[in-house]
Tab-separated table of C-alpha atoms in Angstrom:
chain	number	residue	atom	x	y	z
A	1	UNK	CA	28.766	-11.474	-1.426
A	2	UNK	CA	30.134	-14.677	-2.294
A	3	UNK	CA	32.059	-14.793	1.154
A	4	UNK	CA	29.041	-14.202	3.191
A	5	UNK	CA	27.397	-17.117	1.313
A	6	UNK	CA	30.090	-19.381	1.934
A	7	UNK	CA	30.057	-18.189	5.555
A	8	UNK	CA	26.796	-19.099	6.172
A	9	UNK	CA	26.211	-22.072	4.099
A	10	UNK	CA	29.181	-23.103	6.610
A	11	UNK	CA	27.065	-21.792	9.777
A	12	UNK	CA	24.095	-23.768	8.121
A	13	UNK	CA	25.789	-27.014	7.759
A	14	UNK	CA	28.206	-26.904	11.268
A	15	UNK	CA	25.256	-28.013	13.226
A	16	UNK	CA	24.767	-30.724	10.884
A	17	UNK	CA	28.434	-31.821	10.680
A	18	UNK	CA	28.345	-31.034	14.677
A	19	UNK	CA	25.302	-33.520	15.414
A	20	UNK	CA	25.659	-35.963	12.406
A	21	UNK	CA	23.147	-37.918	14.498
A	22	UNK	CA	20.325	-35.815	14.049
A	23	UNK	CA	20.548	-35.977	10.529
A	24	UNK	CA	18.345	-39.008	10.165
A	25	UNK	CA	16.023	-37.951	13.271
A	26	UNK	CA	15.288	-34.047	10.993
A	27	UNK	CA	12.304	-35.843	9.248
A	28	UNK	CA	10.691	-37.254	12.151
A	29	UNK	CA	11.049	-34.258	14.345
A	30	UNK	CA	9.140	-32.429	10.912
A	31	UNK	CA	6.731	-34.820	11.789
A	32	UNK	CA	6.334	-34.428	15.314
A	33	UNK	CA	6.512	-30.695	14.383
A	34	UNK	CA	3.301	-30.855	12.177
A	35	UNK	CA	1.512	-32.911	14.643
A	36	UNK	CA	2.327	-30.476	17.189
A	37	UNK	CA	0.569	-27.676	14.694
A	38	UNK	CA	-2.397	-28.960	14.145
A	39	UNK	CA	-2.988	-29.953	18.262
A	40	UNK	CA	-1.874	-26.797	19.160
A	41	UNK	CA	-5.045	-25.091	19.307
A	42	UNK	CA	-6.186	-27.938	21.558
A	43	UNK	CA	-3.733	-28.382	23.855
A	44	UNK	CA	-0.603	-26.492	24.725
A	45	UNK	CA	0.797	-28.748	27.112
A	46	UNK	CA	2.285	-30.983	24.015
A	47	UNK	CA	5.047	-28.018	23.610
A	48	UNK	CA	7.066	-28.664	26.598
A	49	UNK	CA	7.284	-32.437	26.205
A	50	UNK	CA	9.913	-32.187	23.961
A	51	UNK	CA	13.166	-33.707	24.214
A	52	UNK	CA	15.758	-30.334	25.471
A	53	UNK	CA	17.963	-32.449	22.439
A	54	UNK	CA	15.289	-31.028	19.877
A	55	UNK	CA	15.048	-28.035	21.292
A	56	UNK	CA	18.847	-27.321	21.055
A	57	UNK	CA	18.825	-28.552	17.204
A	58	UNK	CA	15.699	-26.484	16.714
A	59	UNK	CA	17.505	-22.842	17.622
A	60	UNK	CA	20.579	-23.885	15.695
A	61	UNK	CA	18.356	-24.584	12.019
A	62	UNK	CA	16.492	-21.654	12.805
A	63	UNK	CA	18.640	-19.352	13.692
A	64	UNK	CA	20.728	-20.589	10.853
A	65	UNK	CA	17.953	-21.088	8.399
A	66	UNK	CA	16.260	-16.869	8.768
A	67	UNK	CA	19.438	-15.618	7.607
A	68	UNK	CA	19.856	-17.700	4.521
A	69	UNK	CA	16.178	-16.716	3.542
A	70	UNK	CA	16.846	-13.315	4.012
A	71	UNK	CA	19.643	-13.745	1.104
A	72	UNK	CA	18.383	-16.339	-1.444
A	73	UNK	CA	15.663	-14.739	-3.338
A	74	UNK	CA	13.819	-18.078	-4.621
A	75	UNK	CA	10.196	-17.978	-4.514
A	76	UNK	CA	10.490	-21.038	-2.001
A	77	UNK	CA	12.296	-18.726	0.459
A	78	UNK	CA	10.309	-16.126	-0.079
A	79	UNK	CA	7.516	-17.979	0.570
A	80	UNK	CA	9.108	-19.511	3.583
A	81	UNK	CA	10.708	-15.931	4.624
A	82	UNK	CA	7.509	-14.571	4.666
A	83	UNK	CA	5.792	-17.448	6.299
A	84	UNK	CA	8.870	-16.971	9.003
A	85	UNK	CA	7.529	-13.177	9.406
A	86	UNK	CA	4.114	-13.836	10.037
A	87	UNK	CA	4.771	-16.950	12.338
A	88	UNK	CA	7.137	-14.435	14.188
A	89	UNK	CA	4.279	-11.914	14.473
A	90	UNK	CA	1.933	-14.503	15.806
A	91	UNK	CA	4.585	-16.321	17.901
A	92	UNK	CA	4.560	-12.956	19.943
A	93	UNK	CA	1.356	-13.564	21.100
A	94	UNK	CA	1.520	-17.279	21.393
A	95	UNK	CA	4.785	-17.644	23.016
A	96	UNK	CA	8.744	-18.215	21.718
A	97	UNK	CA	8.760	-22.091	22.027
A	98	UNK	CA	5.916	-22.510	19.621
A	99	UNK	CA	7.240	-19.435	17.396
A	100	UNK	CA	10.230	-21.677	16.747
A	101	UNK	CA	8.520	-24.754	15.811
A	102	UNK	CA	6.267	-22.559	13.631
A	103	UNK	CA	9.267	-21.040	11.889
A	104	UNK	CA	10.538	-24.510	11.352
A	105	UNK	CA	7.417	-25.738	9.732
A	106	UNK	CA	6.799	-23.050	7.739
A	107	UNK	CA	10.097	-22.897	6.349
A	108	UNK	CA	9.387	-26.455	5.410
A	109	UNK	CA	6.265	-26.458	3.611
A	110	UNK	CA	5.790	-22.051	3.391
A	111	UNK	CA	2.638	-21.261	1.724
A	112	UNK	CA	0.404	-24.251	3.811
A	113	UNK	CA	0.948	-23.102	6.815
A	114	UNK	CA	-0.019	-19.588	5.982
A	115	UNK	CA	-3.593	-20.619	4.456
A	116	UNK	CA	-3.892	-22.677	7.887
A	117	UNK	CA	-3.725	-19.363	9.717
A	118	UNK	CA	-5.749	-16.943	7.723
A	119	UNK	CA	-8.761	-17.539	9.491
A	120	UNK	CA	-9.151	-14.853	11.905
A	121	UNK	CA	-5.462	-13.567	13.347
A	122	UNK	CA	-3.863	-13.238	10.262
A	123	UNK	CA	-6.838	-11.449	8.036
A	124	UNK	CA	-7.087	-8.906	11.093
A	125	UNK	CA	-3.013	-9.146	10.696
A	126	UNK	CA	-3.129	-8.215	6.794
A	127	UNK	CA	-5.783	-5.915	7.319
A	128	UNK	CA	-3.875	-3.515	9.175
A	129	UNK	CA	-0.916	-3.880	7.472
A	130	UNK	CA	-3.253	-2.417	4.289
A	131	UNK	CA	-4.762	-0.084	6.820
A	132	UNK	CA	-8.146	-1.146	6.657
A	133	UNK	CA	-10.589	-3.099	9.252
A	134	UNK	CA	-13.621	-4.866	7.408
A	135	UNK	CA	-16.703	-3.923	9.312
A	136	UNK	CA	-20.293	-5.109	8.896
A	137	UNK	CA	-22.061	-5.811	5.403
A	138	UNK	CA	-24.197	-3.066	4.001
A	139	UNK	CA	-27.860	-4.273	3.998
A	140	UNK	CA	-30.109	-1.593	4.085
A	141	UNK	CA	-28.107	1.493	5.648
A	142	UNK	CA	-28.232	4.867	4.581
A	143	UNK	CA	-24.788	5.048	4.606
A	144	UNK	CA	-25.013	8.042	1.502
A	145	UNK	CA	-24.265	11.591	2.630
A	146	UNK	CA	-24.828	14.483	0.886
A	147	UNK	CA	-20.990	16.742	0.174
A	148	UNK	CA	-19.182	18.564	3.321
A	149	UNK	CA	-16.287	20.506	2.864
A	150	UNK	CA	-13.929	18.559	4.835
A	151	UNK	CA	-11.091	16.329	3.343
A	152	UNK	CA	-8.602	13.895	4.937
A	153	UNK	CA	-5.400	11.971	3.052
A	154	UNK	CA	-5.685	8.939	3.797
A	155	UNK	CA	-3.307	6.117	3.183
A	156	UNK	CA	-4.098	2.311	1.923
A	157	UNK	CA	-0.802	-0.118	1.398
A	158	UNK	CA	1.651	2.555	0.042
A	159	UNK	CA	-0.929	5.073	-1.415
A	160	UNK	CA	-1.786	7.977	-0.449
A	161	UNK	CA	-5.167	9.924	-1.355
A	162	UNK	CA	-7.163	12.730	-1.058
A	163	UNK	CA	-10.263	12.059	-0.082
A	164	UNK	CA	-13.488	13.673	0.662
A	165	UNK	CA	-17.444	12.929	1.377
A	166	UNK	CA	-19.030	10.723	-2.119
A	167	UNK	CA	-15.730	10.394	-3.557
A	168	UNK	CA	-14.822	7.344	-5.611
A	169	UNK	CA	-10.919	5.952	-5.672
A	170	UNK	CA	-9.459	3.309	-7.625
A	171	UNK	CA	-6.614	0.954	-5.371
A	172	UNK	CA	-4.875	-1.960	-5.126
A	173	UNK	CA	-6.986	-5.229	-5.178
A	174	UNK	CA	-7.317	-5.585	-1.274
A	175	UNK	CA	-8.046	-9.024	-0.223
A	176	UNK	CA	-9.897	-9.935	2.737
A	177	UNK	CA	-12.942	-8.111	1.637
A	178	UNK	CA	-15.933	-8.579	-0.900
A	179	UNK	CA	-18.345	-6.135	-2.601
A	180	UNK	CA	-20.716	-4.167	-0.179
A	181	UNK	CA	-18.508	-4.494	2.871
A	182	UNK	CA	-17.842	-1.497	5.260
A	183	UNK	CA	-14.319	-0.717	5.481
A	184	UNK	CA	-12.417	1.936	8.117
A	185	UNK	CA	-9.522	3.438	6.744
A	186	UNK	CA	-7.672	4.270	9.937
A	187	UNK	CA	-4.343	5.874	8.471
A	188	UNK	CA	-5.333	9.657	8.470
A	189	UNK	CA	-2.559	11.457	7.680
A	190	UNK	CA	-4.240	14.795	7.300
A	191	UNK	CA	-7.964	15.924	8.224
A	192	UNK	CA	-9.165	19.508	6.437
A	193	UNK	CA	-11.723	21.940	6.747
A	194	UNK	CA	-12.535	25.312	6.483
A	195	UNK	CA	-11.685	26.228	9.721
A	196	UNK	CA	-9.296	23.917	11.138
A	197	UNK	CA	-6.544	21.183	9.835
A	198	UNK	CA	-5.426	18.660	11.675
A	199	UNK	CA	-1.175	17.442	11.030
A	200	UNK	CA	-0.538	13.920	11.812
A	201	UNK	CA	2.689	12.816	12.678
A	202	UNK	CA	2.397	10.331	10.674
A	203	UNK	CA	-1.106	9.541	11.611
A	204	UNK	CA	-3.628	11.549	13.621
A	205	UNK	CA	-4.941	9.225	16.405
A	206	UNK	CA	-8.708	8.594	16.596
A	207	UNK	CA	-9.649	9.744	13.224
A	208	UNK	CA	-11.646	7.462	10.918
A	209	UNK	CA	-13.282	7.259	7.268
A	210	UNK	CA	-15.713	5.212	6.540
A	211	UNK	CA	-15.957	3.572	3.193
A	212	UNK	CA	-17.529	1.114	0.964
A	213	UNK	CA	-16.051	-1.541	-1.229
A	214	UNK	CA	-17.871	-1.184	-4.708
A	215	UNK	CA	-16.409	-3.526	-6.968
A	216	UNK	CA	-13.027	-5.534	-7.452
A	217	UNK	CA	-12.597	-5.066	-11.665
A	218	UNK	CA	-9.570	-5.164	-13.228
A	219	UNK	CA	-8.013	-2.799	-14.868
A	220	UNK	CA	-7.663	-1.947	-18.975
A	221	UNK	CA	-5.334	-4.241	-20.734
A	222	UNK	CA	-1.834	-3.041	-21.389
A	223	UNK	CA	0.306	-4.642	-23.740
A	224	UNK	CA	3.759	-5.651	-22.602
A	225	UNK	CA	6.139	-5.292	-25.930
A	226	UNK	CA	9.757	-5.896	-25.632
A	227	UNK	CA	11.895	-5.705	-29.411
A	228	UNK	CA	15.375	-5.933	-29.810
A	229	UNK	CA	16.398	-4.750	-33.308
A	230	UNK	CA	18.139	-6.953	-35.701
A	231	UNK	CA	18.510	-9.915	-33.229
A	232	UNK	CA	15.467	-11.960	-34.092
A	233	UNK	CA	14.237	-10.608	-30.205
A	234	UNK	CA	9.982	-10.004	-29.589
A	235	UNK	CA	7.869	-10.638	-27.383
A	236	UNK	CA	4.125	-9.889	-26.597
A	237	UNK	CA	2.138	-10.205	-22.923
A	238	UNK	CA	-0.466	-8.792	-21.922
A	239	UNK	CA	-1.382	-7.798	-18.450
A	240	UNK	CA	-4.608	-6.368	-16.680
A	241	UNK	CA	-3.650	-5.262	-12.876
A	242	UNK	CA	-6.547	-6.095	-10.279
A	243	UNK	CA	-8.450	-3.111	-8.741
A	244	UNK	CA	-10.639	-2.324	-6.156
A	245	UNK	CA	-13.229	0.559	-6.268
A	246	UNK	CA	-13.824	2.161	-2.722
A	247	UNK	CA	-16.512	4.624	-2.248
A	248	UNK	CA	-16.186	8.003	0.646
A	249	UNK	CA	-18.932	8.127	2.686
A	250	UNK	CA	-17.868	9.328	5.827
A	251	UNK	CA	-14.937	11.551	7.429
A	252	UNK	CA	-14.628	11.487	11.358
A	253	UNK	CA	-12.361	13.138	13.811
A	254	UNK	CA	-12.693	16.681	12.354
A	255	UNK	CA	-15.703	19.254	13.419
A	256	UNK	CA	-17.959	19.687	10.429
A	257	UNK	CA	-18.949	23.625	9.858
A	258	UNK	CA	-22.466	23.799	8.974
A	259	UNK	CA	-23.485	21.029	11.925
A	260	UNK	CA	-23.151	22.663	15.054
A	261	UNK	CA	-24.258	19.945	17.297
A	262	UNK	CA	-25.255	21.252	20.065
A	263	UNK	CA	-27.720	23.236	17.858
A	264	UNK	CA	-29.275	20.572	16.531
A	265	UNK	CA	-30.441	18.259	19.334
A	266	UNK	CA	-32.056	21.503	20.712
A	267	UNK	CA	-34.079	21.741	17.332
A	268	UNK	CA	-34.936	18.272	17.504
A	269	UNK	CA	-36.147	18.093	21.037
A	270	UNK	CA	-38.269	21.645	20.171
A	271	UNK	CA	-39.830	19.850	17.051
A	272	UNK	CA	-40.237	16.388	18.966
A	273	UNK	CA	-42.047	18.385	21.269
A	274	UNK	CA	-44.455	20.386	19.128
A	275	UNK	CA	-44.986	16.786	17.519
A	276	UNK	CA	-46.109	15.291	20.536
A	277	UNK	CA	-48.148	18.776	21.707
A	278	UNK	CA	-50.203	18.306	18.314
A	279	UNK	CA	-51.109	14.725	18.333
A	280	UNK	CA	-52.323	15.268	22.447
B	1	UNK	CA	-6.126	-11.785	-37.066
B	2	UNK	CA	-2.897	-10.453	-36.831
B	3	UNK	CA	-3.074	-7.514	-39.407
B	4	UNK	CA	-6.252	-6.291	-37.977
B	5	UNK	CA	-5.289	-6.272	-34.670
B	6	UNK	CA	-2.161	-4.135	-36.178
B	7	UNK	CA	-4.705	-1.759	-38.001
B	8	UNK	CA	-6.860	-1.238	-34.668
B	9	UNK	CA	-3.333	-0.305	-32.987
B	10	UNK	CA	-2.676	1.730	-36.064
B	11	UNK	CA	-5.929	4.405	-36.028
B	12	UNK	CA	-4.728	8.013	-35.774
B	13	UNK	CA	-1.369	7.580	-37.668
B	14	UNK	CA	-0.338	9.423	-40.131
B	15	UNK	CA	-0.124	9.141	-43.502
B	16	UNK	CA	0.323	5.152	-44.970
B	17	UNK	CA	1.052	4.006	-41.286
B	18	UNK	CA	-2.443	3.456	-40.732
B	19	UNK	CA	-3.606	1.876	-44.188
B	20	UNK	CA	-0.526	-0.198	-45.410
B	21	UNK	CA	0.568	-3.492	-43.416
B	22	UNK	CA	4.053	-3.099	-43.333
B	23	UNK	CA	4.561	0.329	-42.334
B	24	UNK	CA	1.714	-0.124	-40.161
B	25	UNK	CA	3.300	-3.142	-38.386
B	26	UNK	CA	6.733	-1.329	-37.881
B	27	UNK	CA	5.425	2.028	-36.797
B	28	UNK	CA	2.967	-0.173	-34.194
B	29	UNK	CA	6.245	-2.018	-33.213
B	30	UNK	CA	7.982	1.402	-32.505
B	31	UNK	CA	4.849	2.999	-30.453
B	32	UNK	CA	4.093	-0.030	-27.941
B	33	UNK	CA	8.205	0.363	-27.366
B	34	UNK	CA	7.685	3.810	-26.567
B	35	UNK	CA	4.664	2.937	-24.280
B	36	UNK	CA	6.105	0.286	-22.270
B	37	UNK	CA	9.406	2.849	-21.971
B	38	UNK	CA	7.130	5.647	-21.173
B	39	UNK	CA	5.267	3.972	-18.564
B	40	UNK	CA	8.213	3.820	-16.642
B	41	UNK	CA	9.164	7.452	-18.082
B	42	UNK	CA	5.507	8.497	-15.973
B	43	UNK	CA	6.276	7.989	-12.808
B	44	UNK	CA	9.279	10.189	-13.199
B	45	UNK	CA	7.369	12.983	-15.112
B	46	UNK	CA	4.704	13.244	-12.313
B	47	UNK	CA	7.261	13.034	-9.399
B	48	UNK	CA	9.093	16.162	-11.164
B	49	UNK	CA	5.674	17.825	-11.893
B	50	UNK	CA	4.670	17.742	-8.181
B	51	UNK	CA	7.852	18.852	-7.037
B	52	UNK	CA	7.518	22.118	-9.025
B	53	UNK	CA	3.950	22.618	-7.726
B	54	UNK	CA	4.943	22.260	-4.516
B	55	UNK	CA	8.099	24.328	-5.169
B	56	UNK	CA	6.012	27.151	-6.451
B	57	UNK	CA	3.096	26.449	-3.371
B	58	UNK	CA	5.909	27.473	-0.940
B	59	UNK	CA	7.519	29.723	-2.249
B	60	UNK	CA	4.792	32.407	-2.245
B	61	UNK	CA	4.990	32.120	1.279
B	62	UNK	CA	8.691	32.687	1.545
B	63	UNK	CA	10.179	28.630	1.485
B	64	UNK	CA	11.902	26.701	-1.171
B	65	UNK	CA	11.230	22.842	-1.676
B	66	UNK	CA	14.362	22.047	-0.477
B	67	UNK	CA	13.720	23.567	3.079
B	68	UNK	CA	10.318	22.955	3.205
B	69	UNK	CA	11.100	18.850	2.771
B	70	UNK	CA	13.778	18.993	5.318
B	71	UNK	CA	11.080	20.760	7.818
B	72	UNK	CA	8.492	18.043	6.853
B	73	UNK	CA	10.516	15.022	7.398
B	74	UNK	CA	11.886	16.505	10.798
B	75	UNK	CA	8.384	16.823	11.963
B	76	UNK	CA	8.346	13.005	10.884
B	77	UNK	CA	4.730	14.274	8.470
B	78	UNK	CA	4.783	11.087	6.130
B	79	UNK	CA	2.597	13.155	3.119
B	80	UNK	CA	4.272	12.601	-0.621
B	81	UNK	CA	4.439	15.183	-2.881
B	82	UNK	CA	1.005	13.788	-4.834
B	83	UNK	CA	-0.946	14.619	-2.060
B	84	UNK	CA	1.397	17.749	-0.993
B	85	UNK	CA	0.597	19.180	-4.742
B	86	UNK	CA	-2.836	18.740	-4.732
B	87	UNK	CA	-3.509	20.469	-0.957
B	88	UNK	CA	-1.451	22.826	-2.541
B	89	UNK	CA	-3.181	23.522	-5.721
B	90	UNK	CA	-6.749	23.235	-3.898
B	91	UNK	CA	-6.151	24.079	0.052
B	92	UNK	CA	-4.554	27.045	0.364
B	93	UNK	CA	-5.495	27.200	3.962
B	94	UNK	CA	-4.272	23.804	4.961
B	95	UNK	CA	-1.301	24.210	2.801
B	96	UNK	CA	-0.048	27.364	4.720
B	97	UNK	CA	0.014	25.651	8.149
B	98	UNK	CA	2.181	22.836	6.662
B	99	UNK	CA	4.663	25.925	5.175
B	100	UNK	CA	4.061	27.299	8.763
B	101	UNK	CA	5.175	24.158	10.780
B	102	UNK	CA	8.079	23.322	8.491
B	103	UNK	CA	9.341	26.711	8.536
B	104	UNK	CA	9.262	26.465	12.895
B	105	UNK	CA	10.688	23.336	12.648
B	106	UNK	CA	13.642	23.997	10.082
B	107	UNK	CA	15.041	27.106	11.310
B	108	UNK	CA	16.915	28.001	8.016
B	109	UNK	CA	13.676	29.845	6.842
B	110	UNK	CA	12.879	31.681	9.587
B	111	UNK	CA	14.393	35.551	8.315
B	112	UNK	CA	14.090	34.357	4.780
B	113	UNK	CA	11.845	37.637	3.786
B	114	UNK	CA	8.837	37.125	1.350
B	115	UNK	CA	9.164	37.813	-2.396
B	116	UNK	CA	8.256	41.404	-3.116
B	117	UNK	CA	4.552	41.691	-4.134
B	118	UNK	CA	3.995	42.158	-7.886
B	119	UNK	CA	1.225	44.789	-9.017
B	120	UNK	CA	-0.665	43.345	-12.059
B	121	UNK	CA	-2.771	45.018	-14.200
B	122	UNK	CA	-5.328	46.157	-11.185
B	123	UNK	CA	-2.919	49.550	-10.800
B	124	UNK	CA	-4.435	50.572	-14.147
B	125	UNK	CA	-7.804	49.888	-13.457
């Protein structure tokens, strides 16, 4: 372990020791960098007027710099590492020139740079990474079935659960999403019913269930109590772990016994029908 | 403060544990130990208890666990053993078409022969 540090702490500083010039231009091109950020959005033309000299420096303290994060476990770099792995994720969209200056930046200044970005891509980003897509707020829907026998595991974040019609599960505190909202849990792992069961491997395409955030509450208190006999060792926390309450309401992708469609439209258009025939 | 925060941790002990401070305040010392070993000591417990429900699920159809995981993860089926106790314990349908596609894909089960029948108490009947 202590070789590979030394090993890249030397691959770190060789570009440095290569280009001792660039030393003193690093906190201007952080400047320029930032600058670049924030215009981003407006223009994209500002990317290619860089200097090919920055450029060159750039891929050497990147490439040098994602490898070092990956080791060091500081909350700094694992802010930064982390802010590295979503800027990758949107860099693939945007492009590899401004994926490196984003890397740069938010290995500079990590958790910043994140906020700056959680505006649309990286909510929808987060959201399916906790397999779940916010939909529409619940006004005044009747979104409230009554039980079917069908059931469907379903997975949220690492989770898995058993779910069915008007049940009520406890998870993690999922962010991104306030009371009353309509979420779609779209990692269906299994879908169940009397008659038929659909295997996912993992996941069975085109499947849905529909649920609704209740409440975000915390959970009871537990007391954290670590004692080491005869050494004068105690110590007391306590700790509540956040929550969020989702509620069942629907299960799609599976046929429902009891609802033949086909069925039921005929009923409908027969009573519609005899409606209309009655108020003539 | 102290003491009767003690006391409130103490209700249900036995004997002077739950009236007398300073047995009270050792045996309160020992049990959140316990707890905040035992917390850990869960997840174990219920990982172990799910493997033997799911161990006894398949093997009244003729599987053991061991196979029966090696079919699942071939067919790359990403259920854990919470889930695959519970559709075990409560879907006997469902459950039986998981046994069925781990035992095609795992060939190892495929002559293993079914466990003979017992006859309960309905012969005397």
């Amino acid at each position: 372990m202590a070789c590979r540090r030394c090993l890249k702490a030397l691959t770190r500083h060789a570009p440095q020791v290569l280009q001792p010039s660039s030393q003193s231009l690093q906190p201007l091109k952080s400047h320029i960098q930032f600058h670049s950020l924030i215009l981003q959005r407006l223009t994209r033309i500002w990317v290619p007027r860089f200097n090919p000299q920055f450029f060159h420096s750039h891929d050497f303290s990147s490439q040098s710099k994602r490898p070092s994060n990956s080791k060091f476990t500081d909350d700094e770099d694992n802010a930064s590492g982390s802010g590295a792995e979503d800027d990758e994720e949107t860099s693939e969209k945007e492009g590899e020139i401004d994926g490196n200056e984003e890397r740069d930046i938010g290995n500079a200044s990590g958790s910043v740079i994140e906020r700056a970005y959680s505006v649309e891509e990286k909510i929808k980003e987060a959201a399916d990474i906790g397999y779940k897509v916010t939909g529409q707020l619940q006004r005044s829907d009747r979104v409230f079935k009554p039980y079917e026998p069908v059931f469907a595991i379903v997975q949220i974040g690492s989770h898995q659960f058993k779910v069915s019609n008007g049940d009520c599960i406890y998870t993690e505190r999922l962010k991104y999403c306030e009371v009353n909202d309509k979420l779609i849990l779209n990692k269906v792992l299994l879908l169940g019913s009397k008659s038929q069961t659909i295997v996912g491997r993992p996941i069975v395409p085109d499947a849905a269930v529909h649920a609704v955030v209740e409440e975000h509450a915390l959970d009871a208190k537990v007391i954290i109590f670590k004692k080491k006999r005869r050494k004068n060792y105690r110590r007391t926390k306590g700790h509540r772990q956040e929550l969020t309450r989702l509620r069942i309401t629907d299960i799609q992708g599976i046929e429902k016994p009891g609802e033949p469609s086909y069925g039921k439209m005929e009923k409908a258009s027969e009573k519609m029908v005899e409606k209309v025939a009655v108020a003539a | 403060m102290n003491k009767k925060k003690i006391f409130k941790l103490a209700k249900g002990f036995r004997g002077r544990a739950k009236n007398c401070i300073r047995i009270a305040r050792e045996r309160v010392e020992k049990a959140l130990q316990y707890s905040y070993r035992d917390r850990r000591n869960k997840k174990r417990d219920m990982r172990s208890l799910w493997i033997e429900r799911i161990n006894a699920g398949t093997r009244q159809h003729g599987v053991n666990y061991g196979n029966f995981m090696h079919g699942l993860m071939k067919e790359n089926i990403q259920l854990n053993r919470k889930v695959l106790s519970e559709i075990s314990m409560h879907e006997p349908c469902s459950f039986k078409a998981l046994v069925d596609i781990s035992r095609s894909a795992f060939p190892g089960n495929k002559k293993a022969e079914l466990p003979p029948r017992k006859e309960g108490l309905a012969i005397l009947v």
